[in-house]
Coordinates of C-alpha atoms in Angstrom, one line a residue:
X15 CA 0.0 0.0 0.0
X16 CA 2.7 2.3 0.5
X17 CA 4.1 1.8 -3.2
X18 CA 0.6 2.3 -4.1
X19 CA 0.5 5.6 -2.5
X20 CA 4.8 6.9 -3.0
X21 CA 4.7 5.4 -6.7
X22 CA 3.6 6.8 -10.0
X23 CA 2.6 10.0 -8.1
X24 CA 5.9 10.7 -6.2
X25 CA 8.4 9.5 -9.7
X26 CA 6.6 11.8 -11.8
X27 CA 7.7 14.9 -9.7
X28 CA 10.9 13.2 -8.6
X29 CA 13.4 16.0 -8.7
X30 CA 10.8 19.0 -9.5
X31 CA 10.6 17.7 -12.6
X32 CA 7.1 16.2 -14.3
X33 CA 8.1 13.1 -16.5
X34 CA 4.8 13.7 -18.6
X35 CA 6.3 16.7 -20.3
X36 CA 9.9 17.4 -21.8
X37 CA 11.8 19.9 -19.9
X38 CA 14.1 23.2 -20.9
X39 CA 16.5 23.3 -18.0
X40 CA 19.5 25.1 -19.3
X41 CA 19.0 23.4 -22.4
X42 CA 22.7 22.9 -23.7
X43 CA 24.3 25.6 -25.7
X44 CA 22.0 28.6 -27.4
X45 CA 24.7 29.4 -29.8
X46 CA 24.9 28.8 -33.6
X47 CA 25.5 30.3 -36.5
X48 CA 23.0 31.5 -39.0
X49 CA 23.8 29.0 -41.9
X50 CA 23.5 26.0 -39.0
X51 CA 20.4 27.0 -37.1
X52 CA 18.4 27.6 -40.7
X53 CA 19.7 23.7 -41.8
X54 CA 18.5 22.3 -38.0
X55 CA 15.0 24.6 -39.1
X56 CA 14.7 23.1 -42.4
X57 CA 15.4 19.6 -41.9
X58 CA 13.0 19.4 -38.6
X59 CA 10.2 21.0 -41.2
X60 CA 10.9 18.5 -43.5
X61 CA 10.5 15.9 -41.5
X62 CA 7.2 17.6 -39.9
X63 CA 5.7 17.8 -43.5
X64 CA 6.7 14.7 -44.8
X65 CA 4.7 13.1 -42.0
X66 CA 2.2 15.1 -42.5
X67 CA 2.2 14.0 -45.4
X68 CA 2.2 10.2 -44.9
X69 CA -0.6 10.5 -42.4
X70 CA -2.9 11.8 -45.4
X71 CA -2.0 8.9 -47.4
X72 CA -2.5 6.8 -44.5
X73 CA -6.0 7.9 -44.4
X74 CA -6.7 7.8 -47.9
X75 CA -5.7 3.9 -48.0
X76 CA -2.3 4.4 -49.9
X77 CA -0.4 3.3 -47.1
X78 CA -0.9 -0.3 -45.6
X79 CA -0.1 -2.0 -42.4
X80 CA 1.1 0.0 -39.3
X81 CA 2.1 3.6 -39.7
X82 CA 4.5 5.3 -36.4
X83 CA 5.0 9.3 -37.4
X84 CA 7.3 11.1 -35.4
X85 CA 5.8 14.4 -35.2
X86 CA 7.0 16.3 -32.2
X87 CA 10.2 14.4 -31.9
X88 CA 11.9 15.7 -35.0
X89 CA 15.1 17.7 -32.9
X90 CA 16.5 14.3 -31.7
X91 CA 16.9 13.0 -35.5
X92 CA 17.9 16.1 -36.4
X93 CA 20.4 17.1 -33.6
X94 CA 22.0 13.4 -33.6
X95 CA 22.8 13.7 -36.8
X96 CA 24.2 17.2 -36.6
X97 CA 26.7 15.4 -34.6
X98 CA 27.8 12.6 -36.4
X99 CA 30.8 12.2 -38.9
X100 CA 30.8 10.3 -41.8
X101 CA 30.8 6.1 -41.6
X102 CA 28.9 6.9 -38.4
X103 CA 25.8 4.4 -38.6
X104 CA 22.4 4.8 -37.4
X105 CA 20.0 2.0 -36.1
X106 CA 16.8 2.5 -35.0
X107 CA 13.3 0.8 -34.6
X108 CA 9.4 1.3 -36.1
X109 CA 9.0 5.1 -35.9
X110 CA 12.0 5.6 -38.3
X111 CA 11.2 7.8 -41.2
X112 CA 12.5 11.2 -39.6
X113 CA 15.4 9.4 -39.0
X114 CA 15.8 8.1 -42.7
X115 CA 15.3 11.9 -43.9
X116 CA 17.5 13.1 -40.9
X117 CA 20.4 10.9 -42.8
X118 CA 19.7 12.3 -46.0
X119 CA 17.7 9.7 -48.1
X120 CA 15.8 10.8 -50.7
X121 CA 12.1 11.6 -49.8
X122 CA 10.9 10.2 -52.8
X123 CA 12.8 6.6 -51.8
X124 CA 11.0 6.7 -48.3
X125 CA 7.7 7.5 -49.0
X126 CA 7.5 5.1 -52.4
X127 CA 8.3 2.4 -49.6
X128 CA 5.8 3.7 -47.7
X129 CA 3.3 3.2 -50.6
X130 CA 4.9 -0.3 -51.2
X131 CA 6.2 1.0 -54.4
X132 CA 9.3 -0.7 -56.4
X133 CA 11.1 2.7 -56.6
X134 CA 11.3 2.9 -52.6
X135 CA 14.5 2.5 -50.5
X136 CA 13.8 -1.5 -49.9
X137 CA 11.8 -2.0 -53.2
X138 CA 8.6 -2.0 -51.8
X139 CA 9.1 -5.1 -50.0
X140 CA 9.6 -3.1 -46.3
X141 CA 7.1 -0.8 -45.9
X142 CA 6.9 1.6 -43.3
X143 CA 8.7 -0.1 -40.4
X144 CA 11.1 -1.8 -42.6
X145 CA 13.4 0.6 -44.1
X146 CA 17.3 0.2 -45.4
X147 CA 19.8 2.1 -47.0
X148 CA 23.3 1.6 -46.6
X149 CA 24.3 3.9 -48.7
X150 CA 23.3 6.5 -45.7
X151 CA 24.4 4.2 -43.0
X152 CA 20.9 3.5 -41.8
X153 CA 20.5 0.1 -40.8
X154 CA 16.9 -0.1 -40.2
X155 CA 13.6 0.3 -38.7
X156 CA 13.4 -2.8 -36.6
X157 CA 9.9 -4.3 -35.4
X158 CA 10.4 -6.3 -32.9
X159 CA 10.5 -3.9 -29.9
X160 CA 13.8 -3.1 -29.1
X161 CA 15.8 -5.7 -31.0
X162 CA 17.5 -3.0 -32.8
X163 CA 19.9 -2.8 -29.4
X164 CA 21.3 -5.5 -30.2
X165 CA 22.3 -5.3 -33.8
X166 CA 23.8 -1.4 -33.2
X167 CA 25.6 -3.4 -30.4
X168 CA 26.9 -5.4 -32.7
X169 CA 28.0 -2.6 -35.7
X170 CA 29.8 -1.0 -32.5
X171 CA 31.7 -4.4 -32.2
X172 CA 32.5 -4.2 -36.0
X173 CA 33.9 -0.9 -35.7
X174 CA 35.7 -1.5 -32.8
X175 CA 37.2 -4.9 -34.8
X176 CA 38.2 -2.7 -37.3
X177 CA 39.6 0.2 -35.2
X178 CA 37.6 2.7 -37.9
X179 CA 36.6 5.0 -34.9
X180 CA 32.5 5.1 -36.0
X181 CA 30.2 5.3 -33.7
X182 CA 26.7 3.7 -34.0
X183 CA 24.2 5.6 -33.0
X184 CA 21.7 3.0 -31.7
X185 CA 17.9 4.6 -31.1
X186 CA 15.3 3.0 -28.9
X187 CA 12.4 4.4 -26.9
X188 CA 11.1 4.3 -23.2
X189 CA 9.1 1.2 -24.1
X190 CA 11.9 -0.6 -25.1
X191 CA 14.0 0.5 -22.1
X192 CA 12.4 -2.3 -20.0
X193 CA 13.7 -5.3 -22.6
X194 CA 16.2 -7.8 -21.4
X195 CA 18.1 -7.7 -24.6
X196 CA 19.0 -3.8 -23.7
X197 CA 20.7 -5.2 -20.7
X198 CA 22.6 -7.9 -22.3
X199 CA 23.8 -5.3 -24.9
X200 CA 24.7 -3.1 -22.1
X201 CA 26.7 -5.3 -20.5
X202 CA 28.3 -6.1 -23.7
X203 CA 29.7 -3.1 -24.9
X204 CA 30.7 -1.6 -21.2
X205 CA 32.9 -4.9 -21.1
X206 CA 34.5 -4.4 -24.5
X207 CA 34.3 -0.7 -24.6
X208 CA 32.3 -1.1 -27.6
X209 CA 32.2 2.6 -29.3
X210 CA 27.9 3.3 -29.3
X211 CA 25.7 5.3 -28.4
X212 CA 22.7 4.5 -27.0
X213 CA 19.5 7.0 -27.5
X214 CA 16.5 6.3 -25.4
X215 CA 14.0 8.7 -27.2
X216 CA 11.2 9.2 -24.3
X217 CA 8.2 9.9 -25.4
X218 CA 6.8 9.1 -21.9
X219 CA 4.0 6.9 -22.9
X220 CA 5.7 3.9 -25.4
X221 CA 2.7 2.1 -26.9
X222 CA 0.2 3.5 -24.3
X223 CA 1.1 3.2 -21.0
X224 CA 2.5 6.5 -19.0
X225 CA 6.1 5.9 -18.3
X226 CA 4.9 6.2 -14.5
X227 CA 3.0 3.1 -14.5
X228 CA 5.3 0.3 -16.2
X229 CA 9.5 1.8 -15.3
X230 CA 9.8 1.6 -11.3
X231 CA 12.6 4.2 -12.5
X232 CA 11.5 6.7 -14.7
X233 CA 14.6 8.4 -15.4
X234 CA 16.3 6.2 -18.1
X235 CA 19.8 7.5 -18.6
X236 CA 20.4 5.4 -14.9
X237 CA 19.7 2.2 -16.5
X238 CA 23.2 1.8 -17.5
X239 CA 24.7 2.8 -13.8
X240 CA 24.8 -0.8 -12.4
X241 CA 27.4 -1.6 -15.9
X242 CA 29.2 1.3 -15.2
X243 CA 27.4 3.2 -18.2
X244 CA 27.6 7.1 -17.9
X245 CA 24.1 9.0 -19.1
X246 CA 22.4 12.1 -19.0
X247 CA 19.3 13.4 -19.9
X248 CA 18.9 15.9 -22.2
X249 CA 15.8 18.1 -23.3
X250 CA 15.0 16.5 -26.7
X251 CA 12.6 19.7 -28.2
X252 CA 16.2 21.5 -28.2
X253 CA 17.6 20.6 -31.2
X254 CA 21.0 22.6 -30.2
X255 CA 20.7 20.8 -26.6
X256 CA 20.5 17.3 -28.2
X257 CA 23.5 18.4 -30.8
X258 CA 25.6 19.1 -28.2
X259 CA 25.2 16.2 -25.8
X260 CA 25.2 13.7 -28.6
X261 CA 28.7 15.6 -29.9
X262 CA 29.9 14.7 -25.8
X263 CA 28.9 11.3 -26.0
X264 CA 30.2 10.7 -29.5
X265 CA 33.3 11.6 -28.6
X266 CA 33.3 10.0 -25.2
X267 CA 32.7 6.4 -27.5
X268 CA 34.7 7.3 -30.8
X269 CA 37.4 7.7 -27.9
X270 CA 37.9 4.3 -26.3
X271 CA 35.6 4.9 -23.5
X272 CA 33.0 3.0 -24.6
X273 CA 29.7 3.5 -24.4
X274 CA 26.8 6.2 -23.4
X275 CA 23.3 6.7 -22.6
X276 CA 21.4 9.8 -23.9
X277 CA 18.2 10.2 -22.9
X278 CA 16.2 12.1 -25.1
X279 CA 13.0 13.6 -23.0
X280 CA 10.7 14.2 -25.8
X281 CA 6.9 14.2 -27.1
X282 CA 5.0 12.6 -29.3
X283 CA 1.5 14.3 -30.8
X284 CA -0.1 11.5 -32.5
X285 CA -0.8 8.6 -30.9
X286 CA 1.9 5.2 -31.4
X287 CA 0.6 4.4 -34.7
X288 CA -1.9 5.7 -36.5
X289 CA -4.5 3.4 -35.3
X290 CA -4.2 4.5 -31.7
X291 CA -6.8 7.4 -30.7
X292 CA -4.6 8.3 -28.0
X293 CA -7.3 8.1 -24.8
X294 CA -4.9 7.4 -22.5
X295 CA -3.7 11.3 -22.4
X296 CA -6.0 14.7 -22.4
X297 CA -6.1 16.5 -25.2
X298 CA -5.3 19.4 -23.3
X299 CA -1.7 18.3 -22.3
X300 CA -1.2 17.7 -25.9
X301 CA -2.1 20.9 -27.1
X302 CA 0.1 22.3 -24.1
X303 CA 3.2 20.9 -25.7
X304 CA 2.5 22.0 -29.1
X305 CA 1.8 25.5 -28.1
X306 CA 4.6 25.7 -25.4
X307 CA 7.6 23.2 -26.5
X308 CA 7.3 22.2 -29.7
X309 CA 10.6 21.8 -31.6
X310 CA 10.3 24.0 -34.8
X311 CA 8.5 27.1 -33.2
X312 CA 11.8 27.0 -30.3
X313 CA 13.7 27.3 -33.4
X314 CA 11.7 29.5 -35.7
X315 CA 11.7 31.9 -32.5
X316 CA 15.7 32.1 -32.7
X317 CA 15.6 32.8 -35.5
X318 CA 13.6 36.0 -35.6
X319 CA 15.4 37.1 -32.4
X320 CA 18.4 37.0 -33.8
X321 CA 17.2 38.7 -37.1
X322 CA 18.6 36.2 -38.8
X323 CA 15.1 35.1 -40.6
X324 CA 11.9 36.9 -40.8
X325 CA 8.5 35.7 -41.4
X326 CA 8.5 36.1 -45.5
X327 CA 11.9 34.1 -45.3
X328 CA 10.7 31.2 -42.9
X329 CA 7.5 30.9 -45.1
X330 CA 9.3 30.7 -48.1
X331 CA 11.3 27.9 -46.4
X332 CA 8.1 26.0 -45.7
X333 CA 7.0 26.6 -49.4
X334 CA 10.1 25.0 -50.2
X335 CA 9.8 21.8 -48.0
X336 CA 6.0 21.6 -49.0
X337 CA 6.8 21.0 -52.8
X338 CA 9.4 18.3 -52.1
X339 CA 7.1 16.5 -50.1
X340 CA 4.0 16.8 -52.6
X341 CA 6.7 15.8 -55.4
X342 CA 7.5 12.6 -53.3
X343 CA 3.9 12.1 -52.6
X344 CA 2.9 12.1 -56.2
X345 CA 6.1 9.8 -57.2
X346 CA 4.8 7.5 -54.3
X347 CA 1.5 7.0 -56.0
X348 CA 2.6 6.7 -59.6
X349 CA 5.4 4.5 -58.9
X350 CA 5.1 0.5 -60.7
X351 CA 4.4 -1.8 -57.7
X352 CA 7.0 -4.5 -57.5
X353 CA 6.9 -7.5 -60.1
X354 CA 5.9 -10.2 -58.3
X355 CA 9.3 -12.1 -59.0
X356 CA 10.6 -9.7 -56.2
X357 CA 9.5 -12.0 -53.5
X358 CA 12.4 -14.3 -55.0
X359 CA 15.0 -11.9 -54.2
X360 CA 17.0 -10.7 -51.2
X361 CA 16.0 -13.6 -49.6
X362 CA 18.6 -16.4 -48.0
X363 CA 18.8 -19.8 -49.0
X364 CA 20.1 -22.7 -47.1
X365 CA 20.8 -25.5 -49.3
X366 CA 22.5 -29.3 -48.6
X367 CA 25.8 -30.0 -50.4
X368 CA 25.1 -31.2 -54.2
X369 CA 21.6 -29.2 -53.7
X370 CA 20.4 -26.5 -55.7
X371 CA 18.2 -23.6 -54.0

């Protein structure tokens, strides 16, 4: 009775802070230059737009199967990547498309695989949670819920094998945090000093449970403390916040330390995927985020301060992103569908000696 009555109620304002909203305390760094801070802009409204985007189709019955948009969440992808070098991969699991444009794939690629289309980035055969391109270093969209630990374990081990100083940049979200294969990995890569990063991108309610009710510890980045794992948490509607600690903890892996724990505290708007209605939060805390936290505006509002952009200039930016993601929208629809021959290709085979597959 006394957990009953210390729990979910006394974790959620453990340390002053709430756990159901993302937090600006301090924030990292508020500098940039102009050039940077207009990139971080653009490529968080691209990704904003493009799922946008995608949910229309959704609706309209051009997109099939399950459908996770990351709307709200877009200055972890785009941050991250601010910080990487090149050869640095990136693993992640369902909610991946931000991701895949955060890397620089072609919009057209993503959303023709979102469609199911032969001219998408895994031929139409992956769909939305089942994305590839290792020409950008992205090793997937993973569905089984934090499996993708695991394998970005294991491209950490590779690098280390070949002493290439990359980093792998291995996503996962507060859900997943509670998997025994994150542990495993863990334990794994503080034992070999395995250079990743591991991002925990909290959303605070995984597939709709409040992060109160299923971690007994709600603040992720200590999950790694009992294998000697250093974390922090980090404010992930800052884009420049999340740049800067994931520039610390690449450097702290690409450096022989080993590994790190970033966790991102962010917000989702739509619901997991876009079945979910979402009942399990109030519309109202939604709309508190959006009007109070939300990624783009922080950014947008820089920008005017600094007189570096002014409204005519930001809406011509938007303009900008809008056409590319209508142009990948209409290639997505009049794409060929694969051949049906496809479902006899990038597929192994294991055949007996003398046998033909």
């Amino acid at each position: 009775m006394a957990r009953e009555q210390t729990g979910a109620a006394g974790r959620r304002k453990a340390n002053g802070v709430d756990n159901h909203k993302p937090f600006r305390e301090g924030g990292g760094p508020k500098d940039a230059d102009r050039d940077e801070l207009l990139k971080h802009y653009r490529d968080m409204l691209l990704i904003r737009r493009f799922e946008e985007r995608a949910g229309q189709l959704y609706g309209m019955g051009l997109i099939g199967g399950f459908c996770h948009l990351y709307i709200g969440q877009e200055a972890i992808a785009v941050g991250v990547q601010a910080a990487q070098k090149p050869g640095d991969q990136v693993i992640t699991g369902y909610r991946e498309h931000g991701h895949m444009l955060a890397c620089g794939m072609d919009p057209k690629a993503v959303m023709a695989e979102l469609t199911g289309r032969a001219t998408g980035s895994s031929h139409g055969k992956g769909g939305s949670m089942h994305m590839f391109s290792t020409e950008a270093n992205f090793y997937g969209g993973h569905g089984i819920v934090g499996a993708q630990v695991s394998l970005g374990t294991g491209l950490a081990l590779a690098n280390r094998y070949r002493d290439d100083r990359k980093v792998a940049f291995t996503y996962f979200g507060d859900g997943a945090a509670n998997q025994g294969q994150v542990y495993e990995s863990f334990n794994m890569a503080e034992l070999w000093s395995l250079p990743v990063v591991y991002i925990i991108e909290n959303n605070h309610y995984a597939m709709g449970t409040s992060i109160d009710r299923s971690s007994s510890e709600t603040h992720l980045y200590k999950r790694g403390a009992s294998f000697r794992i250093p974390g922090e948490e980090v404010d992930g509607m800052d884009v420049l916040a999340v740049k800067a600690a994931a520039e610390k903890a690449a450097e702290h892996a690409r450096s022989g330390k080993g590994p790190y724990i970033l966790e991102m505290k962010t917000y989702r708007y739509r619901g997991h995927s876009m079945s979910d209605p979402a009942k399990y939060r109030t519309r109202d805390e939604v709309d508190e985020v959006r009007k109070t936290r939300d990624p783009i505006d922080h950014v947008e509002e820089m920008l005017e301060k600094k007189g570096w952009a002014d409204e005519a200039s930001l809406k011509a930016i938007d303009a900008e992103v809008k056409r590319i993601v209508a142009d990948a929208a209409e290639f997505a629809r009049t794409s060929p569908e694969p051949d049906p021959a496809e479902l006899y290709t990038d597929v192994y085979t294991l055949a007996s000696p003398g046998v033909t597959a």
